[in-house]
Coordinates of C-alpha atoms in Angstrom, one line a residue:
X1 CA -43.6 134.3 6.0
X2 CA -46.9 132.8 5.6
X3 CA -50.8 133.0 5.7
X4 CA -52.6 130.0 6.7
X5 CA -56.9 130.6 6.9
X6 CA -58.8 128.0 9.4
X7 CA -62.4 128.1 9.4
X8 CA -61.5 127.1 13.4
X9 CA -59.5 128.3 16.6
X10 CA -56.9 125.3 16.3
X11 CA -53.3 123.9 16.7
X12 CA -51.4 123.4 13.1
X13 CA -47.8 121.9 12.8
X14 CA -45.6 123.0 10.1
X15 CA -42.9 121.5 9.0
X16 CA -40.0 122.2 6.1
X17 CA -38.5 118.9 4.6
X18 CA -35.6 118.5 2.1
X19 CA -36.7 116.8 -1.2
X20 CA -35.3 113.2 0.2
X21 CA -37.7 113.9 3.1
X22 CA -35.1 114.6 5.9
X23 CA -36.9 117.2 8.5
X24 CA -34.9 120.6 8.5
X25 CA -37.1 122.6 10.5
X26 CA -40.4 121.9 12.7
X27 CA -43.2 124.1 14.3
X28 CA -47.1 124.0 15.6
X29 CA -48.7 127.4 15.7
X30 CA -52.0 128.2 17.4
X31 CA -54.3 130.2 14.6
X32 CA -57.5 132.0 15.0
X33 CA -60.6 131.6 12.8
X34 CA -60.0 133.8 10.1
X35 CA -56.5 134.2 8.2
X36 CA -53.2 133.7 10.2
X37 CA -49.9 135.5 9.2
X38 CA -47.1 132.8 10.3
X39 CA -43.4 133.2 10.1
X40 CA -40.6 130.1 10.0
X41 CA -37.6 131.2 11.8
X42 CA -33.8 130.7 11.3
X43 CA -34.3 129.7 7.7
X44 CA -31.1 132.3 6.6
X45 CA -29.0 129.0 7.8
X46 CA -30.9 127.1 5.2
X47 CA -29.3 126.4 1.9
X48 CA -30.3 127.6 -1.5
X49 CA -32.9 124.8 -3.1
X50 CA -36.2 123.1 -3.0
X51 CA -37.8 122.5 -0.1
X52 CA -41.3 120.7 0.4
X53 CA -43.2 123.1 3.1
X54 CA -45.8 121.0 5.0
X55 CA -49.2 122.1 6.8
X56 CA -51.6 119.7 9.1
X57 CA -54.2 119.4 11.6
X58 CA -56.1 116.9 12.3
X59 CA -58.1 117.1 9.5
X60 CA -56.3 118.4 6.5
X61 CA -52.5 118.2 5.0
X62 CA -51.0 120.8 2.7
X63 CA -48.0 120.1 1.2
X64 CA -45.8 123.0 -1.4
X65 CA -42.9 122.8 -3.0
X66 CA -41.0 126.1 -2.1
X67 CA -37.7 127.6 -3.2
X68 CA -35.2 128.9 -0.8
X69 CA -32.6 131.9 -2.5
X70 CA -28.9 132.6 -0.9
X71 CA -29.4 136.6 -1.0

């Protein structure tokens, strides 16, 4: 689960990459003004590591290093 806050109605596209840049999962969500409570889903398939988690609209990109745990 995520927030993302946009200062406009728009669309975003998210997207999860492995560290050699290899596209494991890919979404667009459509946010309000305001802050946006966002979910990836079927990540429990994912293995345990570093992922780089990736935000952008047309205007701004918003990349984070994230780590994934086997429970």
């Amino acid at each position: 689960d995520f927030e993302v806050t946009s200062p406009v109605d728009t669309k975003i596209d998210v997207e999860l990459t492995d560290l050699f840049g290899k596209i494991v999962q890919k979404n667009s969500y459509q946010v309000r003004t305001g802050v946006n409570a966002l979910s990836l889903l079927n990540t429990e398939n994912l293995s345990a590591g570093t992922y780089i988690f990736r935000v952008k609209n047309n205007e701004v990109l918003i990349n984070r290093k994230v780590l994934k745990k086997n429970l």
